[in-house]
Amino acid sequence: MVTIRLTNSKTRRKEVFAPINPANVRMYVCGPTVYDRAHIGNARPVVVFDTLFRLLRHVYGAEAVTYARNFTDVDDKINARAAESGRPIREITDETIGWYHQDMDALGALRPTHEPRATEYIGAMIAMIEKLIADGHAYAVEGHALFRVRSYKDYGALSGRSVDDMIAGARVEVAPFKEDPMDFVLWKPSGAATPGWDSPWGYGRPGWHIECSAMAYELLGASFDIHGGGLDLQFPHHENEIAQSCCAHPGAGFAKIWMHNEMLQVEGRKMSKSLGNFFTVRDLLNQGYPGEVIRMVYLGTHYRKPMDWTAEKARQAEMTLRKAAEVLNSDPFSELSFSWAHAKAPTEVVEALANDLNTSLALTHVNRYIKENDIYSLVGSLSLLGLRPQVIRDEFASFSLTADDRGVSVSTRAAETNALADRLPALRERFEALRAEAMASKDFAPVDALKTALIAAGVEVRMSKAGVELVPGAGFDAAKLEALL
RNA sequence: GGCGGGUUGGCGGAGAGGUUACGCAGCGGAUUGCAAAUCCGUGAAGACCGGUUCGAUUCCGGUACCCGCCUCCA
């Protein structure tokens, strides 16, 4: 069996992954707060842990992996959104979850096994808080329940901080009823304008951190294998989760391995609305970046390094996918000669991923399969990486290699582009005729004019002794092509 | 201020204590009416200063710079 190695944030070392139960490998990843479209920073952990999910399924079997990713649907940002729009909270969260699914589906991310909503686990949260209070790890005061940080001796171990250091450097405004400045909220009171539930501490709502502890416990148990999320969540969110869960379920150890993906920048700068470089995934999709291109850009950078989103990277990813599509499409019958769904990723690709998710190295291998025209390895690798081969072929394949040119009745193009594919051969014939004339007359102006127009329409013009190929490229513009017909 | 991380060729971006990463761009050649595409070939690196070592870009320490978290934002 392949040995998977993962960097554990808790130990800051790369460790051999040995599941608690290989028949039920369990992973929890912090999901979105659902009040708006996911931006491209939110999407990075989704792609990273989807890739890990796929690797685990590959190694341990699809049925042997349980992946839980929550929706935070109770939060002050959601309340604010509801207040300013006048819409019901549930309507906002339902709509946002729908968007999230659409956008992450476009990136080729599999749906996790469980996608719990925080509001469906209020009872479990209350039960956990009650236990923490009963055991002296938390206390109730003025309608709040607070976690007593000093009662968990390892508090700060994950993020490498000591409670004393943090207090010294803290800029936090400390609520007067806290025993200790670092104590954090498990439950807080709600007024008429905010959603709430009845609890032993009065009508109120949960603090942010308790939901993940409660849902992970309900769905995965007191101890499980992997807990993931963005590096920004390491402190305080994950630190607090550990404190809560370890105190509520002593001895269980909570997550064995903690994984954190680095943050994302855009064109070398932090993504922010004020800099005007803030994109949602939907923005990019609407700008015409296919989901596969976006995913490819993510996979190009190791998850523990800061990643920069740039238009140039997207261009290169698209170029690579076009080449891949040509290979996938080079034999119209290739899909029939072996089942694409069963193509296996070569060992070297699996091992690249097994080595702490070295997606960049995996893509290096993919490049070689493209160069060597190795369809089988290419299909297997792309599938394991979540880059759907059929989609790539349909989205990026060139017209010149479709059925029309080869006399076979296999069409692999998306319907919209197929319509144009029918017209390209006519243009090609005209081009060939013009070229033949030019060769004889030595007047190349007419053929050059047509060539220039085709290039302007984003069509690659390939001439050889054998004939002419017209291939739509990255900047393909159907409207300009229409004008030539 | 506290804590954590990073710094690789023109650009992006990996592995490995000693042997070509790879991709994009560049350059040379083949090919072409000219190109494009393709193929062949090729130059180019490891922030700085020390240390360990026969040997470090890879390990250790320091400096500089950058980034993140500590505070609503991922």
XYZ file of C-alpha atoms (C1' of nucleotides) in Angstrom:
559
model
C 0.000 0.000 0.000
C 1.089 3.535 -0.719
C 2.574 5.349 2.257
C 0.956 8.732 2.723
C 2.953 11.429 4.466
C 1.306 14.600 5.693
C 2.648 17.645 7.482
C 1.045 17.835 10.898
C 0.689 21.407 12.100
C 0.541 20.103 15.646
C 4.073 18.678 15.476
C 5.325 20.861 12.589
C 6.679 17.735 10.973
C 5.861 15.516 8.070
C 4.453 12.281 9.473
C 3.518 8.907 8.064
C -0.249 8.738 7.947
C -1.603 5.720 9.806
C -5.380 5.821 10.080
C -7.040 4.959 13.376
C -9.236 2.589 11.393
C -8.259 1.983 7.751
C -11.811 0.841 7.063
C -13.112 4.236 8.166
C -10.701 7.076 7.544
C -12.205 10.292 8.895
C -11.529 13.903 7.975
C -13.123 17.140 9.104
C -12.594 20.445 7.301
C -13.905 23.839 8.369
C -16.395 25.067 5.810
C -17.799 28.456 4.925
C -19.927 30.919 6.796
C -22.830 31.171 4.405
C -23.698 34.805 3.834
C -22.109 35.465 0.431
C -20.439 33.892 -2.614
C -17.216 32.025 -1.900
C -14.178 34.006 -2.974
C -11.092 32.416 -4.450
C -9.365 32.350 -1.071
C -12.236 30.308 0.335
C -11.872 27.897 -2.540
C -8.252 26.997 -1.877
C -8.917 24.701 1.123
C -11.819 23.198 -0.803
C -9.511 22.146 -3.649
C -6.670 21.135 -1.328
C -8.780 18.884 0.845
C -10.783 17.588 -2.080
C -7.486 16.407 -3.527
C -6.637 14.752 -0.220
C -10.117 13.211 -0.102
C -9.532 11.758 -3.574
C -6.127 10.423 -2.583
C -7.525 8.789 0.565
C -10.339 7.218 -1.444
C -7.812 5.980 -3.954
C -5.650 4.384 -1.274
C -8.229 3.125 1.225
C -11.256 2.719 -1.030
C -14.080 5.103 -1.808
C -16.337 3.599 0.850
C -13.674 3.722 3.544
C -13.347 7.493 3.777
C -15.700 9.823 5.624
C -15.311 13.518 4.967
C -17.266 16.125 6.882
C -17.315 19.827 6.039
C -19.689 22.134 7.846
C -21.801 25.104 6.876
C -21.749 27.842 9.489
C -25.278 29.153 9.199
C -25.477 31.027 12.470
C -23.140 33.987 12.661
C -23.213 37.726 13.176
C -22.207 38.364 9.562
C -25.313 36.506 8.478
C -27.403 38.465 10.951
C -26.014 41.690 9.552
C -26.784 40.595 6.007
C -30.332 39.756 7.008
C -30.798 43.073 8.765
C -29.572 45.160 5.854
C -31.502 43.228 3.207
C -34.634 42.553 5.193
C -34.573 38.931 4.118
C -35.060 35.942 6.401
C -31.848 34.289 7.576
C -32.851 30.886 6.339
C -33.459 32.258 2.857
C -29.987 33.801 2.788
C -28.217 30.695 4.074
C -30.126 28.342 1.765
C -29.342 30.490 -1.238
C -25.675 30.790 -0.307
C -25.340 27.055 0.185
C -26.803 26.555 -3.283
C -24.228 28.938 -4.753
C -21.456 27.251 -2.855
C -22.398 23.889 -4.283
C -22.574 25.240 -7.826
C -19.229 26.998 -7.591
C -17.331 24.186 -5.881
C -18.855 21.643 -8.259
C -17.428 23.723 -11.099
C -13.990 23.358 -9.530
C -14.388 19.603 -9.666
C -14.701 19.213 -5.900
C -16.563 16.125 -4.755
C -19.331 16.679 -2.249
C -18.167 15.650 1.222
C -19.838 12.691 2.876
C -21.476 15.011 5.395
C -22.212 18.719 5.121
C -23.741 19.525 8.488
C -25.384 22.865 9.161
C -24.554 24.359 12.534
C -28.183 25.156 13.287
C -29.034 21.474 13.105
C -26.599 20.684 15.909
C -27.581 23.244 18.540
C -28.631 20.453 20.894
C -25.263 18.751 20.595
C -23.517 22.036 21.269
C -25.596 22.694 24.377
C -24.854 19.192 25.635
C -21.133 19.705 25.126
C -21.156 23.060 26.897
C -23.063 21.554 29.819
C -20.433 18.865 30.153
C -17.636 21.403 30.032
C -19.298 23.425 32.788
C -19.983 20.320 34.878
C -16.329 19.336 34.636
C -15.075 22.794 35.548
C -13.710 23.701 32.124
C -16.296 26.389 31.519
C -18.533 28.739 33.475
C -21.786 30.595 33.037
C -22.032 34.303 33.692
C -24.484 37.007 32.649
C -26.227 34.886 30.042
C -22.915 33.718 28.563
C -21.066 30.463 28.793
C -17.293 30.900 28.632
C -14.486 28.437 28.215
C -11.920 28.615 30.994
C -8.679 28.638 29.031
C -6.525 28.088 32.119
C -8.204 24.736 32.672
C -6.621 23.267 29.542
C -2.909 23.075 30.113
C -1.946 22.593 26.457
C -3.799 25.653 25.276
C -1.670 27.293 22.582
C 0.227 24.150 21.601
C -1.155 24.020 18.063
C -0.247 27.577 17.170
C 2.912 27.749 19.264
C 1.718 30.401 21.664
C 1.581 30.599 25.400
C -1.412 32.115 27.126
C 0.828 34.583 28.919
C 2.487 35.778 25.704
C -0.852 36.270 24.080
C -2.210 38.325 26.935
C 0.920 40.471 26.868
C 0.494 41.285 23.189
C -3.268 41.230 22.991
C -5.265 44.138 21.705
C -8.518 42.487 22.574
C -11.105 44.400 24.487
C -11.825 42.242 27.473
C -15.378 41.766 28.650
C -15.529 42.590 32.371
C -17.223 39.322 33.306
C -14.384 37.143 31.983
C -12.298 35.362 34.572
C -9.339 35.532 32.253
C -8.835 37.760 29.211
C -8.266 34.753 26.937
C -11.470 32.941 27.896
C -13.702 32.616 24.869
C -17.429 32.484 24.307
C -19.284 29.187 24.042
C -22.741 30.694 24.254
C -23.987 34.250 24.155
C -27.356 35.864 24.709
C -29.612 36.841 21.809
C -32.057 39.679 21.693
C -35.242 39.946 19.678
C -33.380 40.828 16.484
C -30.942 37.930 16.509
C -31.679 34.232 16.163
C -31.598 32.217 19.343
C -32.448 29.020 21.113
C -33.425 28.234 24.668
C -30.577 26.989 26.798
C -29.646 26.525 30.453
C -27.984 29.969 30.229
C -30.972 31.680 28.736
C -32.136 32.447 25.231
C -29.099 32.758 23.037
C -26.860 31.402 20.294
C -23.592 29.519 20.151
C -20.175 31.074 19.848
C -18.278 30.304 16.687
C -15.901 27.574 17.821
C -18.214 25.133 19.569
C -20.041 24.100 16.403
C -17.056 22.344 14.871
C -16.279 20.472 18.065
C -19.880 19.332 18.395
C -20.380 18.350 14.763
C -17.040 16.576 14.489
C -17.938 14.589 17.599
C -21.405 13.691 16.324
C -20.274 12.693 12.835
C -16.740 11.377 13.301
C -16.423 10.534 16.996
C -14.225 11.760 19.827
C -11.070 10.964 17.897
C -10.540 10.971 14.172
C -7.720 11.217 11.659
C -7.442 14.583 9.962
C -8.691 18.066 10.675
C -8.080 20.671 8.018
C -8.635 24.310 7.226
C -6.958 27.537 6.227
C -3.942 28.736 8.168
C -5.936 31.729 9.332
C -8.092 29.368 11.356
C -5.187 27.881 13.279
C -5.601 30.524 15.939
C -7.915 31.006 17.616
C -10.499 28.772 15.982
C -8.646 25.472 15.917
C -6.893 26.111 19.199
C -10.289 26.590 20.783
C -11.733 23.520 19.124
C -8.930 21.436 20.562
C -9.415 22.880 24.039
C -13.169 22.244 23.976
C -13.025 18.783 22.498
C -10.125 17.518 24.556
C -11.732 18.750 27.766
C -15.153 17.368 26.855
C -13.750 14.006 25.802
C -10.595 13.500 27.844
C -8.145 10.966 26.522
C -9.625 10.809 23.038
C -7.098 13.212 21.553
C -9.498 14.765 19.016
C -7.824 15.057 15.573
C -4.574 13.171 15.074
C -3.300 15.276 12.232
C -3.933 18.966 11.698
C -3.413 20.376 8.243
C -3.427 24.015 7.231
C -3.263 25.484 3.776
C -1.438 28.764 3.259
C -3.235 31.874 2.175
C -3.877 33.247 -1.268
C -2.875 36.510 -2.865
C -3.882 38.151 -6.127
C -1.212 39.574 -8.423
C 1.190 39.692 -5.505
C -1.056 41.508 -3.068
C -3.465 40.535 -0.389
C -6.900 40.168 -1.851
C -9.161 42.890 -0.574
C -12.149 44.813 -1.757
C -10.375 48.134 -1.369
C -7.537 47.100 -3.703
C -10.060 46.000 -6.295
C -8.499 42.566 -6.601
C -11.254 40.720 -4.817
C -12.798 37.885 -6.839
C -15.371 35.282 -6.113
C -15.161 31.932 -7.846
C -18.307 32.911 -9.693
C -16.615 36.090 -10.955
C -13.849 34.023 -12.535
C -16.275 31.523 -14.030
C -18.281 34.392 -15.487
C -15.126 35.916 -16.918
C -14.738 32.718 -18.914
C -12.190 30.870 -16.823
C -13.375 27.258 -16.852
C -13.400 25.550 -13.460
C -10.690 23.185 -14.641
C -8.353 26.107 -15.311
C -8.981 27.518 -11.856
C -8.362 24.152 -10.247
C -5.190 23.664 -12.273
C -3.849 26.990 -11.024
C -4.502 25.920 -7.439
C -2.790 22.580 -7.963
C 0.286 24.306 -9.365
C 1.316 25.558 -5.942
C 1.949 23.366 -2.923
C -0.757 23.862 -0.314
C 1.648 24.952 2.411
C 3.020 27.832 0.378
C 1.362 31.150 -0.196
C -0.316 31.131 -3.576
C -0.613 34.000 -5.974
C -3.540 34.098 -8.373
C -2.416 35.737 -11.622
C -3.877 35.973 -15.098
C -0.586 34.608 -16.448
C -0.957 31.419 -14.413
C -4.485 30.992 -15.675
C -3.197 31.437 -19.225
C -0.554 28.774 -18.749
C -3.032 26.399 -17.128
C -5.381 26.829 -20.040
C -2.572 26.176 -22.502
C -1.691 22.957 -20.728
C -5.314 21.860 -20.697
C -5.583 22.528 -24.419
C -2.607 20.301 -25.048
C -4.113 17.655 -22.798
C -7.368 17.887 -24.722
C -5.541 17.314 -27.993
C -4.043 14.145 -26.602
C -7.379 13.012 -25.189
C -9.000 13.711 -28.508
C -6.223 12.456 -30.756
C -7.955 9.134 -31.225
C -11.749 9.351 -31.472
C -12.007 5.772 -30.322
C -9.684 6.019 -27.347
C -12.489 6.339 -24.887
C -13.868 3.083 -26.167
C -10.603 1.190 -26.102
C -10.487 1.345 -22.340
C -12.928 2.755 -19.883
C -11.813 6.242 -18.907
C -13.486 5.809 -15.561
C -11.160 2.938 -14.804
C -7.894 4.402 -16.043
C -5.416 4.170 -13.213
C -3.122 6.960 -12.198
C 0.527 5.913 -12.531
C 2.322 5.107 -9.307
C 4.566 8.148 -9.593
C 1.531 10.431 -9.569
C -0.021 8.686 -6.577
C 3.308 8.903 -4.787
C 3.666 12.589 -5.544
C 0.311 13.198 -3.893
C 1.091 10.792 -1.083
C 4.137 12.899 -0.273
C 2.267 15.658 1.525
C 0.094 16.437 -1.493
C 2.799 17.456 -3.922
C 0.334 18.494 -6.585
C 2.923 20.507 -8.447
C 5.103 17.446 -8.957
C 2.033 15.475 -10.030
C 1.401 18.094 -12.715
C 4.991 17.711 -13.879
C 4.205 14.080 -14.589
C 1.007 15.103 -16.343
C 3.043 17.342 -18.606
C 5.174 14.395 -19.568
C 2.150 12.213 -20.389
C 0.925 14.980 -22.654
C 4.280 15.174 -24.370
C 4.449 11.403 -24.765
C 0.849 11.068 -25.907
C 0.163 8.637 -23.082
C -3.635 8.783 -22.974
C -4.062 6.095 -20.375
C -1.714 7.676 -17.823
C -3.082 11.096 -18.622
C -6.694 10.119 -18.021
C -5.849 8.324 -14.784
C -3.780 11.208 -13.466
C -6.255 13.913 -14.375
C -9.065 11.962 -12.743
C -7.148 11.509 -9.510
C -6.381 15.225 -9.471
C -10.051 16.084 -9.920
C -9.503 17.401 -13.451
C -12.290 15.591 -15.295
C -10.914 14.253 -18.598
C -14.241 14.296 -20.415
C -14.821 17.895 -19.448
C -11.324 18.868 -20.526
C -11.721 17.175 -23.853
C -15.112 18.732 -24.505
C -14.082 22.154 -23.276
C -10.655 22.477 -24.833
C -10.312 20.080 -27.756
C -9.663 21.548 -31.162
C -11.988 21.415 -34.128
C -9.393 20.060 -36.483
C -9.385 16.706 -34.817
C -13.087 16.090 -34.640
C -15.136 13.682 -36.612
C -15.407 15.873 -39.661
C -11.760 15.712 -40.586
C -11.411 12.051 -39.962
C -14.479 10.643 -41.531
C -15.773 9.090 -38.377
C -19.083 9.863 -36.805
C -17.837 10.523 -33.341
C -18.474 14.016 -32.102
C -16.796 15.116 -28.947
C -17.540 18.803 -28.984
C -19.977 20.646 -26.813
C -23.084 21.456 -28.839
C -22.429 25.166 -29.046
C -19.016 24.764 -30.598
C -20.046 21.884 -32.796
C -22.218 24.226 -34.779
C -19.145 26.231 -35.677
C -17.055 23.186 -36.310
C -19.340 22.467 -39.227
C -18.388 25.745 -40.832
C -14.650 25.594 -40.301
C -14.029 23.023 -43.047
C -15.583 25.426 -45.564
C -13.199 28.137 -44.454
C -10.360 25.704 -44.631
C -11.177 24.779 -48.201
C -11.352 28.423 -49.182
C -8.050 29.005 -47.467
C -6.425 26.097 -49.251
C -7.697 27.321 -52.595
C -6.400 30.829 -51.969
C -3.101 29.425 -50.897
C -2.763 27.309 -54.004
C -3.460 30.362 -56.146
C -0.937 32.384 -54.212
C 1.695 29.745 -54.645
C 1.211 29.997 -58.385
C 0.851 33.766 -58.700
C 3.313 34.676 -55.930
C 0.744 37.171 -54.731
C 0.241 36.257 -51.112
C -1.846 39.276 -50.116
C -5.291 37.607 -50.312
C -4.297 34.512 -48.405
C -2.465 36.581 -45.815
C -5.528 38.746 -45.348
C -7.659 35.719 -44.600
C -4.998 34.331 -42.315
C -4.842 37.593 -40.395
C -8.612 37.611 -40.028
C -8.638 34.058 -38.777
C -5.930 34.786 -36.254
C -7.860 37.841 -35.127
C -10.837 35.535 -34.510
C -8.640 33.435 -32.259
C -8.125 30.638 -34.748
C -4.737 29.041 -34.999
C -3.729 28.548 -38.633
C -1.547 25.519 -39.194
C -0.181 25.048 -42.692
C 1.889 22.209 -43.914
C 2.469 20.320 -47.120
C -0.334 17.998 -46.147
C -2.847 20.811 -45.952
C -4.331 23.348 -43.607
C -5.681 22.934 -40.108
C -7.814 25.547 -38.418
C -7.770 25.274 -34.640
C -9.640 27.604 -32.314
C -7.297 28.868 -29.620
C -7.643 30.572 -26.275
C -9.020 33.796 -27.684
C -11.521 32.162 -30.006
C -14.229 34.615 -30.999
C -17.182 33.044 -32.758
C -18.623 36.415 -33.758
C -15.516 37.343 -35.745
C -15.560 33.974 -37.394
C -19.157 34.471 -38.465
C -18.145 37.638 -40.283
C -15.767 35.675 -42.482
C -18.348 33.215 -43.686
C 4.800 44.367 20.497
C 3.951 38.640 20.681
C 3.712 34.160 17.696
C 4.091 31.404 13.107
C 5.702 30.925 7.964
C 8.411 32.303 3.600
C 12.794 34.174 0.450
C 15.014 29.087 -5.832
C 16.997 30.951 -12.952
C 13.521 36.567 -16.975
C 8.524 34.649 -14.748
C 5.892 30.568 -12.263
C 7.321 26.478 -9.368
C 9.296 21.283 -7.287
C 12.597 17.431 -5.558
C 17.195 15.976 -3.508
C 23.363 16.861 1.435
C 27.062 15.372 -4.066
C 24.275 13.578 -10.451
C 18.789 17.458 -16.124
C 13.181 19.196 -12.192
C 9.196 20.751 -14.919
C 6.132 24.678 -17.351
C 6.105 29.617 -19.645
C 9.235 33.142 -21.947
C 14.340 33.601 -24.534
C 18.082 31.868 -27.910
C 19.862 28.361 -32.107
C 18.209 24.785 -35.745
C 14.516 21.774 -38.656
C 9.949 22.997 -41.058
C 7.075 27.269 -43.706
C 5.838 31.516 -49.510
C 6.056 34.337 -44.542
C 4.150 32.647 -40.128
C 1.757 29.608 -36.492
C 1.887 24.861 -34.474
C 5.252 20.905 -33.908
C 10.089 18.606 -33.321
C 15.433 18.864 -31.946
C 19.062 21.543 -29.214
C 20.521 25.387 -25.590
C 21.890 29.394 -21.804
C 20.093 30.846 -16.987
C 19.089 29.914 -9.888
C 18.972 29.187 -4.942
C 18.189 36.916 -0.279
C 22.707 38.047 2.796
C 26.468 36.567 6.615
C 28.477 32.726 9.425
C 28.639 27.386 11.108
C 28.498 21.809 10.481
C 30.552 18.719 6.321
C 35.253 15.915 1.985
C 31.017 18.614 -0.209
C 24.947 22.750 1.115
C 20.638 25.826 -2.734
C 19.212 21.411 0.546
C 21.026 20.840 7.853
C 22.052 24.723 12.067
C 22.485 29.978 13.778
C 22.145 35.195 12.769
C 20.723 39.538 9.508
C 17.503 41.783 5.907
C 13.049 41.784 3.489
C 8.076 39.779 2.690
C 3.516 37.397 4.368
C -0.038 35.675 7.923
C -2.435 35.412 12.807
C -3.143 37.997 17.445
C -8.763 42.538 15.521
C -14.744 42.386 11.404
C -12.465 40.272 6.931
C -10.178 33.343 4.790
